[in-house]
Amino acid sequence: MDGAVLSREFFDGPVEEVAPALLGHVISHRTPEGEVAARLTEVEAYAGPLDPASHAYRGPTPRNEVMFGPPGHVYVYFTYGMHFCMNLVCGPDGTSMAVLLRAGEIISGEDVARARRPRSTVRDLARGPARLCQALGVAREQNGLDVCAPGGAMTVLRGEPADPALIRNGPRTGVNGAKEIPWRFWIEGDPTVSPYRPHVPRQRRKITTEG
DNA sequence: ATCATGATGTTCT
DNA sequence: GAACATCATGATG
């Protein structure tokens, strides 16, 4: 790792091309606790207004506004009442494409990541989108950060790009709409890639058939 | 290894 | 009110 930050132009393109191109590069986040870096092994592309699975499908809202801004910024959202997930915004300002970072291998700051996820094995530290955010210390406060600024708290560093022969793609994990769009990308054989789970509708908690 | 389930609260309708 | 780009845990093979 030579410390070079990926340029904003890298993110300023079609999301289905940027997403696989990110595999092998490195997301790094510095906090007072220390710096943690993860080599990306699994991502998903979301295509804005054309994509029923995208948070931007129904247009801008307070939550998704950074998706509509310039590329190279982080979109963080809160889900299931307890987890954060992070995306990198792609495409020109005014469009709303983004790449969900789903999994990675911790390559530096492992002690800090382990302190944040004390019950996790090393392999599972960033194996899943919410785990990745936890290991990196990413939450609401990081929403909107620019990852293309050298010296910034959060950056995407140039790593060894994944061998194209090892990149696989398939349907996105846990999404309801547009199940046929095969925009999950991962590095075949890497142990830190998360297990695929199809979408399951939540059953209603309370059933009041009696009384 | 797989499967089922509960936890939790924000966001949009 | 319903859905939600999930995870940890415990049961089972």
Tab-separated table of C-alpha atoms (C1' of nucleotides) in Angstrom, chain A residues 63 77-84 140 202-203 205, chain B residues 7-11, chain C residues 2-6:
chain	number	residue	atom	x	y	z
A	63	ARG	CA	-31.856	10.460	4.385
A	77	TYR	CA	-27.603	4.791	6.600
A	78	PHE	CA	-29.111	3.219	9.706
A	79	THR	CA	-31.182	0.070	9.402
A	80	TYR	CA	-32.937	-2.623	11.425
A	81	GLY	CA	-32.914	-0.313	14.412
A	82	MET	CA	-29.278	-1.059	15.231
A	83	HIS	CA	-26.937	-1.263	12.251
A	84	PHE	CA	-25.122	1.127	9.951
A	140	ARG	CA	-24.085	8.602	11.453
A	202	ARG	CA	-40.317	-10.267	8.278
A	203	GLN	CA	-43.258	-11.912	9.896
A	205	ARG	CA	-44.375	-10.089	15.665
B	7	DA	C1'	-33.417	-7.435	18.889
B	8	DT	C1'	-34.001	-2.553	17.721
B	9	DG	C1'	-35.696	2.343	15.926
B	10	DT	C1'	-35.661	5.306	11.711
B	11	DT	C1'	-37.872	6.435	7.539
C	2	DA	C1'	-44.959	-1.438	7.503
C	3	DA	C1'	-40.693	-2.165	5.724
C	4	DC	C1'	-36.062	-2.360	6.446
C	5	DA	C1'	-29.258	-3.280	1.443
C	6	DT	C1'	-28.460	-7.107	9.283
